[in-house]
Coordinates of C-alpha atoms in Angstrom, one line a residue:
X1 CA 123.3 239.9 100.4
X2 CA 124.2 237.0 103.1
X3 CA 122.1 234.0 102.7
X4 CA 120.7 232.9 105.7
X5 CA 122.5 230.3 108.3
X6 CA 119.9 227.4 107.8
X7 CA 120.2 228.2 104.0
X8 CA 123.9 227.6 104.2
X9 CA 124.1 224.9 105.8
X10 CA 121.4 222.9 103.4
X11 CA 123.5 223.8 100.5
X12 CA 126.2 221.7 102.0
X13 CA 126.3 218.0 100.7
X14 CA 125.1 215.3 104.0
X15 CA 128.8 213.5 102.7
X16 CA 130.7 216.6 103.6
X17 CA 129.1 217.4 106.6
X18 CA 129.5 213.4 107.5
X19 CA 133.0 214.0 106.2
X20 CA 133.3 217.2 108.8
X21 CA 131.7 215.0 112.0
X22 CA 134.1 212.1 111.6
X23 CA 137.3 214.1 111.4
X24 CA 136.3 216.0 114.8
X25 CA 135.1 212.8 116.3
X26 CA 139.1 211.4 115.9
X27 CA 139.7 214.4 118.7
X28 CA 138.6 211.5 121.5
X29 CA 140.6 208.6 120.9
X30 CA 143.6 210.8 120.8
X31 CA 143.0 212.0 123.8
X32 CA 143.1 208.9 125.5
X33 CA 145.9 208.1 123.4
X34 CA 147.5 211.2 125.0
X35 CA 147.0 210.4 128.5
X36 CA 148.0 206.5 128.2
X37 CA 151.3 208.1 126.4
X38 CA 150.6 206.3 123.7
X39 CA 152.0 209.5 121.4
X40 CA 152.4 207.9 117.8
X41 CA 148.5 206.8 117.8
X42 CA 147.6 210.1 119.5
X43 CA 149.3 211.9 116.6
X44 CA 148.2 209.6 113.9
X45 CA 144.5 210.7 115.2
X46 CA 145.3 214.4 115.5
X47 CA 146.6 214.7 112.2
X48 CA 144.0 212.9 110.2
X49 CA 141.7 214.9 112.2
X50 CA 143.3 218.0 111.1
X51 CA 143.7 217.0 107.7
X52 CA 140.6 216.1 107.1
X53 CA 138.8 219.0 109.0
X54 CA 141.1 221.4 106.9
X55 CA 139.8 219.8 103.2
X56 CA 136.6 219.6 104.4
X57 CA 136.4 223.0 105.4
X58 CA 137.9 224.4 101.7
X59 CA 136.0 222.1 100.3
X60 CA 133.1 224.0 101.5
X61 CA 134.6 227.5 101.2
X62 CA 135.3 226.6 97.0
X63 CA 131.3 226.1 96.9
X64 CA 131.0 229.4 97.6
X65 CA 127.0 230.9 98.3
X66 CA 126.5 228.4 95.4
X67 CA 122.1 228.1 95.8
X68 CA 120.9 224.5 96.6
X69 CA 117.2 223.8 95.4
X70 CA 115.2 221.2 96.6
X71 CA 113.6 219.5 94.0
X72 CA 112.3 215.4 93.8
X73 CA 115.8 214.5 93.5
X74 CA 116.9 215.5 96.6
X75 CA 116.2 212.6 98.4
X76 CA 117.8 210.8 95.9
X77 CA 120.9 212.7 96.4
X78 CA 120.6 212.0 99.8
X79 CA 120.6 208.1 99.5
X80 CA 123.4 208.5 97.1
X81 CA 125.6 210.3 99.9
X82 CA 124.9 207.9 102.2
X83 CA 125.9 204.9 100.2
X84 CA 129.0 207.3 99.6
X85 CA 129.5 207.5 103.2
X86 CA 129.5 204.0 103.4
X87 CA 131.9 203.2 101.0
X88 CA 134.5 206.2 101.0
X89 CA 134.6 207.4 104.7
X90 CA 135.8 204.6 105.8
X91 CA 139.2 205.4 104.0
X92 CA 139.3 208.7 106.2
X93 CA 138.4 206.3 109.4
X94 CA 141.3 203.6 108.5
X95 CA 143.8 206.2 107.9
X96 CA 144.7 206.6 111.9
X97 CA 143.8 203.1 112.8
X98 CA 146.0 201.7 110.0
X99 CA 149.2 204.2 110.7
X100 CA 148.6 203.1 114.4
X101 CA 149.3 199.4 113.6
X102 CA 152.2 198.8 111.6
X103 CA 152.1 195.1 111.2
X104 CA 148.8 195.0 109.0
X105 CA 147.8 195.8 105.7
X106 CA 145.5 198.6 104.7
X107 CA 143.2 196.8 103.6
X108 CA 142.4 194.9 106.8
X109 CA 142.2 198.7 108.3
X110 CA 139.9 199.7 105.7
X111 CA 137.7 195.9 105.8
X112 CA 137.5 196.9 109.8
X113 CA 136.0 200.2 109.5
X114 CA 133.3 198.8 107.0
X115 CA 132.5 196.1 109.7
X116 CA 132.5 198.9 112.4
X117 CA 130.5 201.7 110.7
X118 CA 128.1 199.7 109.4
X119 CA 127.2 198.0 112.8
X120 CA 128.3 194.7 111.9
X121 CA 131.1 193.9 114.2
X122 CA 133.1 191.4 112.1
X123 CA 136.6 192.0 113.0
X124 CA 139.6 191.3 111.1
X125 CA 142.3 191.1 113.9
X126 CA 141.4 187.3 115.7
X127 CA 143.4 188.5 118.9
X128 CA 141.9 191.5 120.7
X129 CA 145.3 191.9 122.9
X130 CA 147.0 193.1 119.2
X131 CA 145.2 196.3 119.3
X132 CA 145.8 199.3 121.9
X133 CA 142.4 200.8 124.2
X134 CA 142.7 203.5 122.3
X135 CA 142.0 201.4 118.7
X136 CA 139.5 199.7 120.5
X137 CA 137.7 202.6 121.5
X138 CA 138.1 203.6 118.1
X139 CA 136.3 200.8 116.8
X140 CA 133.8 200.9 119.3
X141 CA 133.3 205.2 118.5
X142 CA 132.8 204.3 114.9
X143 CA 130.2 201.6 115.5
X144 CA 128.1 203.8 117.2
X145 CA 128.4 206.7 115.2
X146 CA 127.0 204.3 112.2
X147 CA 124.4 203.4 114.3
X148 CA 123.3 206.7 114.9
X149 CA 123.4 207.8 111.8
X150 CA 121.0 205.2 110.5
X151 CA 118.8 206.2 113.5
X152 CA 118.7 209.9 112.1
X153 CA 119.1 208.9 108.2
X154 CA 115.9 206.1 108.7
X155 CA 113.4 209.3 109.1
X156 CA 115.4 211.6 107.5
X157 CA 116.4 209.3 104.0
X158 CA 114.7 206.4 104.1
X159 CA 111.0 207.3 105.3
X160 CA 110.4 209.9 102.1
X161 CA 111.7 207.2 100.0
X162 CA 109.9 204.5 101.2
X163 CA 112.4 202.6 101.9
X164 CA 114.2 200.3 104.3
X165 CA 111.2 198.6 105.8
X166 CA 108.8 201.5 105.3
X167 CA 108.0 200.2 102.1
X168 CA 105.6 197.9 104.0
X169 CA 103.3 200.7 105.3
X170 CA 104.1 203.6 103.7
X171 CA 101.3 203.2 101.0
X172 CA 99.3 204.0 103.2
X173 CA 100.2 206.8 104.9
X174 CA 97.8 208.5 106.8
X175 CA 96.7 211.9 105.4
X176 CA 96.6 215.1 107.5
X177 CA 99.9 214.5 110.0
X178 CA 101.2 217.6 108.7
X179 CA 104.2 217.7 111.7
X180 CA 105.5 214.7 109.9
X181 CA 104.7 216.1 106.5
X182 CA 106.8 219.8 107.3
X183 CA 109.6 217.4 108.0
X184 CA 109.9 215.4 105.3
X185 CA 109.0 218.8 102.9
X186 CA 111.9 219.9 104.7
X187 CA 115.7 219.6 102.8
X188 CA 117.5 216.5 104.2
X189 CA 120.2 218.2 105.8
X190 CA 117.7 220.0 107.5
X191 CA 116.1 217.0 108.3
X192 CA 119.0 215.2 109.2
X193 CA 119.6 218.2 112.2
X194 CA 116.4 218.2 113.6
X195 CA 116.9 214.2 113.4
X196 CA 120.0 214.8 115.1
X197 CA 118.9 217.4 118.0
X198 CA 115.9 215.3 118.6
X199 CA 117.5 211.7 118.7
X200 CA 121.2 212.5 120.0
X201 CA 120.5 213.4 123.5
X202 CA 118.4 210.1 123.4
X203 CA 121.3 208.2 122.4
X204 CA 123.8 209.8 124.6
X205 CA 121.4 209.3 128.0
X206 CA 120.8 205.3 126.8
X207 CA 124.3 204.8 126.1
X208 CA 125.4 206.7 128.8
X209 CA 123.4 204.9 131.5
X210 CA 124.1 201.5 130.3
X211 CA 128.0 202.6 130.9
X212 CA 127.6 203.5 134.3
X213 CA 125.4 200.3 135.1
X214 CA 128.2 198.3 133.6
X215 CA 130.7 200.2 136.1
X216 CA 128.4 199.4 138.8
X217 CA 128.2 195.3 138.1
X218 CA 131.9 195.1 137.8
X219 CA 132.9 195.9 134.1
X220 CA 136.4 198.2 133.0
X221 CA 135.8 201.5 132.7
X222 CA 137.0 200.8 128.6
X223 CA 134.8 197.7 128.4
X224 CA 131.8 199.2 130.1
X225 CA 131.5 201.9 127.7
X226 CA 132.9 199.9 124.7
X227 CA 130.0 197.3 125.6
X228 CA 127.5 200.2 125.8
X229 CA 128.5 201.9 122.4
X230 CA 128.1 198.2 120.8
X231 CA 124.8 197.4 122.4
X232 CA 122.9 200.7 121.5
X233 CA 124.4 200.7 117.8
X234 CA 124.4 197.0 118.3
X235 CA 127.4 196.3 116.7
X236 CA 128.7 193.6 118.9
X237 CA 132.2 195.0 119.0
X238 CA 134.4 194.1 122.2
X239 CA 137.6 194.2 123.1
X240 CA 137.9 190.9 125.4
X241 CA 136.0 189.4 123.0
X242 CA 132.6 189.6 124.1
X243 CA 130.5 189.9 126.7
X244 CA 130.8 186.1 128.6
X245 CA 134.5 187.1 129.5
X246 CA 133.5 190.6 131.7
X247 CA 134.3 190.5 135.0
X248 CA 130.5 192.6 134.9
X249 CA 128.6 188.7 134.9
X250 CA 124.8 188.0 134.7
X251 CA 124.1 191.7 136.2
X252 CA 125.6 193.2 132.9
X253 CA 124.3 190.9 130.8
X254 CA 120.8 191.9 132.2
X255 CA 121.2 195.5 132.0
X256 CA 122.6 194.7 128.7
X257 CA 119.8 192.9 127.3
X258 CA 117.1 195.7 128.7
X259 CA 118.7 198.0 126.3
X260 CA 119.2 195.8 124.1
X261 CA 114.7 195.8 123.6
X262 CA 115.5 199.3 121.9
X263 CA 116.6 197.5 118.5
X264 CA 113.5 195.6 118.3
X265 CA 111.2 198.5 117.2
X266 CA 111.5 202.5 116.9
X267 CA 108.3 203.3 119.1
X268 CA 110.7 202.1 122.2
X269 CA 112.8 205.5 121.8
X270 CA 111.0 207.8 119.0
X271 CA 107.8 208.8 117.5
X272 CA 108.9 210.7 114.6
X273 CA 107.4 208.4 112.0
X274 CA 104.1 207.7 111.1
X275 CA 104.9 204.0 111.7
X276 CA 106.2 205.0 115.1
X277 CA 102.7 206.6 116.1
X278 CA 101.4 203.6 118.3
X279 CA 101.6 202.0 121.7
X280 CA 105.2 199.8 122.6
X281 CA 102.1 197.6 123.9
X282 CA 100.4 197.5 120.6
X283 CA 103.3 197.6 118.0
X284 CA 103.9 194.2 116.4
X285 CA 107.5 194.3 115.7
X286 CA 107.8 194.4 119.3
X287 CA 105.6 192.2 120.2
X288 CA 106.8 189.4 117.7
X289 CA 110.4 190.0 118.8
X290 CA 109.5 189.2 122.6
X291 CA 107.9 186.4 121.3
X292 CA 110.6 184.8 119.6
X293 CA 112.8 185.9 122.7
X294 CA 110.9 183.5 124.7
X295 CA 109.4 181.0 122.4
X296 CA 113.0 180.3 121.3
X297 CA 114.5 179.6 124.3
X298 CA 112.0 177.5 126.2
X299 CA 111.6 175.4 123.0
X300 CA 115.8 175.0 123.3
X301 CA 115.1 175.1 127.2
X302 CA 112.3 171.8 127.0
X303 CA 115.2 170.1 124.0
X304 CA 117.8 170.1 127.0
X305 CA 115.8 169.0 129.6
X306 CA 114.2 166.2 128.1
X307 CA 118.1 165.4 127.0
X308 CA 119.1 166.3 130.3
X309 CA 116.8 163.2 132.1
X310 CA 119.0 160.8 130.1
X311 CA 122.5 161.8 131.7
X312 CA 121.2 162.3 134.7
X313 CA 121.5 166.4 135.0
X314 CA 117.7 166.9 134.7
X315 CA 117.7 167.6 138.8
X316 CA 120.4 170.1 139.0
X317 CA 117.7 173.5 138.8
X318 CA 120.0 176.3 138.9
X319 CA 121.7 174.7 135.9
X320 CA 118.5 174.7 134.4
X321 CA 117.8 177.8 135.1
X322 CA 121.5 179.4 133.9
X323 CA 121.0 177.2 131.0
X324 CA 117.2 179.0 130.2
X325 CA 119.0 182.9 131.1
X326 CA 121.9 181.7 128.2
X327 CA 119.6 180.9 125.8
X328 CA 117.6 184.3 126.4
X329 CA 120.4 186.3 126.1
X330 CA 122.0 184.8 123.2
X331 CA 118.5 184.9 120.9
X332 CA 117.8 188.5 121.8
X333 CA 121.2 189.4 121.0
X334 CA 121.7 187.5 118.1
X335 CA 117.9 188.6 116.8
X336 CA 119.1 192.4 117.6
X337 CA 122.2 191.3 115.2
X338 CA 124.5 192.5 118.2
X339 CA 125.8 188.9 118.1
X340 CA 127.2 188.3 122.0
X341 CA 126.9 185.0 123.6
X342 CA 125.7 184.6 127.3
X343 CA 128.5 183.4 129.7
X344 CA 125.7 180.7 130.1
X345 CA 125.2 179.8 126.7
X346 CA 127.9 177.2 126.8
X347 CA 126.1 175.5 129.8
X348 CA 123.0 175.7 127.7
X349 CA 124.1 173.4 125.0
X350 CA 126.4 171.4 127.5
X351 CA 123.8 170.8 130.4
X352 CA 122.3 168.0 128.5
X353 CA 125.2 167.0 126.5
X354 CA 123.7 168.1 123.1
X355 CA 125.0 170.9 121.0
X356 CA 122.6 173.6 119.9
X357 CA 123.4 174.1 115.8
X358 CA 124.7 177.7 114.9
X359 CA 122.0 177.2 112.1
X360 CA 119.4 178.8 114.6
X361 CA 121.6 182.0 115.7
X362 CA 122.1 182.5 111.7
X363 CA 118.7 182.3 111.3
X364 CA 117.7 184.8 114.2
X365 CA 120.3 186.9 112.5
X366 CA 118.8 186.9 109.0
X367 CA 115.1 187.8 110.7
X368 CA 116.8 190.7 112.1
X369 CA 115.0 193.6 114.4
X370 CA 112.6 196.1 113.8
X371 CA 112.5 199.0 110.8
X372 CA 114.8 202.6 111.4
X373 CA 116.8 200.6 114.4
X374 CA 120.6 199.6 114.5
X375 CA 119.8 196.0 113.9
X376 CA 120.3 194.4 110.3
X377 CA 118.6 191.6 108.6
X378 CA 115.2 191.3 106.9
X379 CA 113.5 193.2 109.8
X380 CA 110.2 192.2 112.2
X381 CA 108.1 194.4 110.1
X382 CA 108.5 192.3 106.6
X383 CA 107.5 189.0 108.7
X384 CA 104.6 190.2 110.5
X385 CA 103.6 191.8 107.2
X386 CA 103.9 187.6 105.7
X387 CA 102.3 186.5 108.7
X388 CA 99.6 188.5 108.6
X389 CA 99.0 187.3 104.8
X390 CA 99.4 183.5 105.9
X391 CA 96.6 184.1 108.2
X392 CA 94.6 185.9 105.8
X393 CA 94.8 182.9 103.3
X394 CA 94.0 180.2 105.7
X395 CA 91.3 182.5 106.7
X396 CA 89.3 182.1 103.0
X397 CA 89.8 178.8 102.8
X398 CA 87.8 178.3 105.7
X399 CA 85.4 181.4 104.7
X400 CA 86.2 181.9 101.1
X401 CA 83.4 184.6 101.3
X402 CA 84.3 186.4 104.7
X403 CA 85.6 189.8 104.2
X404 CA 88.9 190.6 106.5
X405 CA 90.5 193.6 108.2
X406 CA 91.8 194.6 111.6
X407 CA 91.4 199.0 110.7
X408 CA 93.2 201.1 108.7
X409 CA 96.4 199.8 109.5
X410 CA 96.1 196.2 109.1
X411 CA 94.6 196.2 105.9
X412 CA 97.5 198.9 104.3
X413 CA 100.0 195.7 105.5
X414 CA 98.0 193.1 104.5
X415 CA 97.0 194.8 100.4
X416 CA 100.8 196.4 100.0
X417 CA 103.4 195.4 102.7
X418 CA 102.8 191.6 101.5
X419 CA 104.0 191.7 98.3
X420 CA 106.9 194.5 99.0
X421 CA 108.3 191.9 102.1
X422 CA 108.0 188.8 99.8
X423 CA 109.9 190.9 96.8
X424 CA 112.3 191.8 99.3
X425 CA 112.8 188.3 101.0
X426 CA 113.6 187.3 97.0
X427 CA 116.4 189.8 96.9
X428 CA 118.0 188.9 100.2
X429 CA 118.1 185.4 99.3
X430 CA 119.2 186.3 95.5
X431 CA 122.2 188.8 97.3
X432 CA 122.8 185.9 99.8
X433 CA 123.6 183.2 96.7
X434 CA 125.3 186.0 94.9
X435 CA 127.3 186.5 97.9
X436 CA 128.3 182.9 98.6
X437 CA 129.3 182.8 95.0
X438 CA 131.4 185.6 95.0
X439 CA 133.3 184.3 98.1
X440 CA 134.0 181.0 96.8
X441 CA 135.9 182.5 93.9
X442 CA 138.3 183.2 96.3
X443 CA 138.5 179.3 96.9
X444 CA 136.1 179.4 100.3
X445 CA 134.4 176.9 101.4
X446 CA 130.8 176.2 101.1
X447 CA 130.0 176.6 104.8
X448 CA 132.4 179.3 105.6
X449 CA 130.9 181.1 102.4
X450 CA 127.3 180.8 104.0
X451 CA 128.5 181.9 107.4
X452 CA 130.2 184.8 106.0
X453 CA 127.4 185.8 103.5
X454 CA 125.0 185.9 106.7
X455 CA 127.4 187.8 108.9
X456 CA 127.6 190.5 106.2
X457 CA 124.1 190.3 104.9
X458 CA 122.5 190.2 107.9
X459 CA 125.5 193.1 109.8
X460 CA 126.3 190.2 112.7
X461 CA 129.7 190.1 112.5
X462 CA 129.6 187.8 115.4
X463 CA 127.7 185.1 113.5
X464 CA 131.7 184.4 111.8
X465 CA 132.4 182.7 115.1
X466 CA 129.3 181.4 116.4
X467 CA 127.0 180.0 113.3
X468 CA 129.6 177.6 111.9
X469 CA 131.0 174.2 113.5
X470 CA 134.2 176.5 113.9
X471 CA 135.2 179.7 114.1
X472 CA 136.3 181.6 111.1
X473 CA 139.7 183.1 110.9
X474 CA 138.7 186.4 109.2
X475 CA 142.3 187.6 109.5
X476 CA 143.8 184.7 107.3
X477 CA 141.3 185.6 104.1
X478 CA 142.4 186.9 100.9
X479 CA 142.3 190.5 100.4
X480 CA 139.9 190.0 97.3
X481 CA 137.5 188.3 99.7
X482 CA 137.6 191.0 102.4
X483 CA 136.6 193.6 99.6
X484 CA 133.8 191.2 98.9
X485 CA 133.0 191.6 102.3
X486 CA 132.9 195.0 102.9
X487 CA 130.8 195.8 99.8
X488 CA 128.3 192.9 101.2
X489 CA 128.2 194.6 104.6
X490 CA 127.7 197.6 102.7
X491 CA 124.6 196.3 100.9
X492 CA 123.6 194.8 104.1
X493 CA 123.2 198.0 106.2
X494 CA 121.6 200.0 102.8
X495 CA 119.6 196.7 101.5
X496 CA 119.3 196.2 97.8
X497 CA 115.7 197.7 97.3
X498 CA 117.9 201.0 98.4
X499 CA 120.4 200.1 96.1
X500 CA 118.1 199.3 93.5
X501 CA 116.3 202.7 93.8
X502 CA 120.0 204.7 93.1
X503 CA 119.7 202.6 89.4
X504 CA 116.3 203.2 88.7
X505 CA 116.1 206.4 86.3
X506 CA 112.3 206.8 86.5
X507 CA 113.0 208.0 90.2
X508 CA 115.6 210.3 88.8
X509 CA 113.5 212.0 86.9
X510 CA 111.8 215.7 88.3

């Protein structure tokens, strides 16, 4: 007797079915490689597409109607295929790009596919005119894949678990949502479709929009949609090397930076978590990233204008005011982790002839967006969850006998999500000085081992040439330091807690 479709399909493992999407998703690039007559990459894609659809699909064939119970591992399982996916599909995604450039090791290929499927962006070739449109498009297709598959995999993985930032409210959970309860009873592939069907259009029609408001101000038809791919997944990838050299100017940088408010909390695009299930007015990841977004900047703003009296610039206004737009731009991108500069952001430190340190984009970096976006870092969530404990001590010592709580919600952050965002903050510093350690056996630098550690930790890429006194040439590293690298991004985009959980055999036990 046939099993059922559904039935089928949850008995396949998420890494082949991951395995299966990539190799299709090859089709595109060499396409375009086809039609610029660019044959050699447009065959290099085919063929690994072929080849990898082929295995894929006996692969799944030698399984058989092999039964596939869901048990209390199977999340596990899950978050073991992911970090899987993480670290072996990028071999399958470096296979055409590598072929495609002869003059490069694979282990740059491989380094670069890391960087671009975990969202961070760091690339490994300093001269974007090396690589062919249809290589950049690559890199730009792959970045946004990732970031939709930790848009899916954050509700589908991570949510049951409690992890990746829902480890600060999901003790708590409210009792009786049983919509949200069917899903996450449901198998993950299961869940990872119905993620899929109900966030993919979403993703599409964003990404899709920004591209044709990028056409509009004045952008490439490759760098428009390039630059949208990057913003939504915020990856940060580019191939003129950012967004201050489009001819697309301060109109794409706008429309750039309204989509960019997506990465700063899930309730701006989805309510399919419990933490989801409130107002964009009333959610405090939001609401804490628009405040850094303009407490930031006017702080740098008043710095340069008080500097700006002493060489005589303080009455130029528009100045002033491209100076205030740069500074915008660049801390909402930088706290997304998409890691673009304004084209204003050098007349931002230059209008009063001081020099803003990278020290504060590394630190926007490290605080990261909200929980189940694109963006990396520490996450909004964790540092509201902090704050809201600060307040609550300074609180008693004023009324050591007053009794606090702001509802249901407030007091689940302030009794659990405390303690799980400070034991977190202690890993990502611990995984930050391991880091820096492990680069500097390759005979880096201090600084350039802090920069690096953040770009990877934190999945800015861009950080490499912004945070330090001078850019990093990522290209001229040793090989054993771009391994580093990868399996830091790696860690980065899965965080250690994650990691941790995959080690722990009390969790592997029915």
């Amino acid at each position: 007797m046939r099993k059922p479709l559904h039935n089928t399909i949850e008995g396949l493992p998420l890494f082949l079915v991951l395995f299966v999407v990539l190799s299709l998703s090859m089709l595109l690039p060499a396409a375009v490689a086809l039609v610029q007559e660019e044959f050699l990459t447009a065959r290099n894609f085919f063929y690994t597409s072929l080849l990898g659809t082929t295995g894929a699909v006996l692969v799944a064939l030698a399984r058989g109607n092999r039964p596939f119970l869901i048990t209390g591992r199977t999340d596990l399982y899950a978050l073991l295929s992911l970090f899987a996916a993480f670290l072996l599909l990028p071999i399958l995604l470096a296979l055409p790009f590598s072929e495609s450039l002869k003059d490069t090791r694979f282990i740059n290929a491989y380094a670069e596919m890391v960087s671009c499927f975990t969202t961070t962006g760091m690339t490994f070739f300093d001269d974007p005119r090396r690589l062919s449109a249809p290589l950049h498009l690559w890199r730009a297709q792959v970045g946004w894949m990732g970031g939709f598959l930790i848009w899916v995999a954050a509700a589908a993985v991570m949510a049951p678990l409690s992890l990746g930032g829902f480890e600060v409210t999901a003790a708590g959970r409210e009792q009786g949502d049983t919509r949200i309860d069917r899903f996450q009873r449901a198998g993950v592939i299961r869940r990872m479709v119905r993620g899929s069907l109900h966030l993919g259009p979403i993703y599409v029609a964003l990404t899709g929009t920004l591209w044709v408001a990028l056409l509009v101000a004045g952008d490439t038809p490759l760098v428009a949609l390039t630059h949208a791919m990057s913003t939504l997944s915020t990856s940060g990838i580019s191939p003129i090397g950012g967004t201050q050299n489009a001819g697309s100017g301060v109109s794409g940088e706008i429309a750039i930076a309204l989509f960019m408010l997506f990465a700063l909390s899930r309730v701006a695009f989805s309510s399919d978590t419990v933490t989801s299930r409130i107002g964009l007015h009333r959610d405090p990841e939001f609401r804490m990233g628009l405040a850094i977004v303009v407490m930031v900047p006017l702080l740098l703003f008043l710095r340069h204008w008080i500097a700006a009296f002493d060489v005589n610039a303080g009455e130029d206004v528009w100045l002033g005011f491209g100076a205030l737009w740069g500074s915008m731009f660049t801390v909402l991108s930088f706290l997304t982790t998409t890691g673009w500069e304004s084209s204003h952001w050098d007349t931002a430190q230059a209008w009063s002839g001081l020099s803003t340190p990278g020290m504060i984009l590394m630190g926007l970096a490290m605080i990261g967006g909200g929980v189940a976006t694109t963006a990396g870092g520490v996450k909004l969530l964790r540092v509201y969850a902090l704050y809201l404990n600060g307040r609550q001590e300074l609180e008693r010592l004023v009324h050591p006998s007053s009794v606090s709580g702001t509802g249901i919600a407030g007091r689940r952050i302030r009794r659990h999500g405390a303690f799980h965002a400070w034991v977190f903050f202690m890993l990502f510093a611990l995984s930050l000085a391991t880091s820096m350690a492990l680069l500097a056996l390759f005979g880096i630098g201090f600084e350039q081992a802090t920069v690096l550690a953040v770009a990877a930790l934190s999945n800015t890429g861009p950080v490499t040439i912004h945070g330090g006194a001078e850019p990093i040439a990522t290209a001229f590293l040793p090989a054993g330091a771009k391994i580093v690298l990868s399996g830091i991004m790696i860690l980065g985009r899965l965080e250690l807690l994650a990691i941790i959980a995959l080690f722990n055999p009390d969790l592997w036990r029915d």
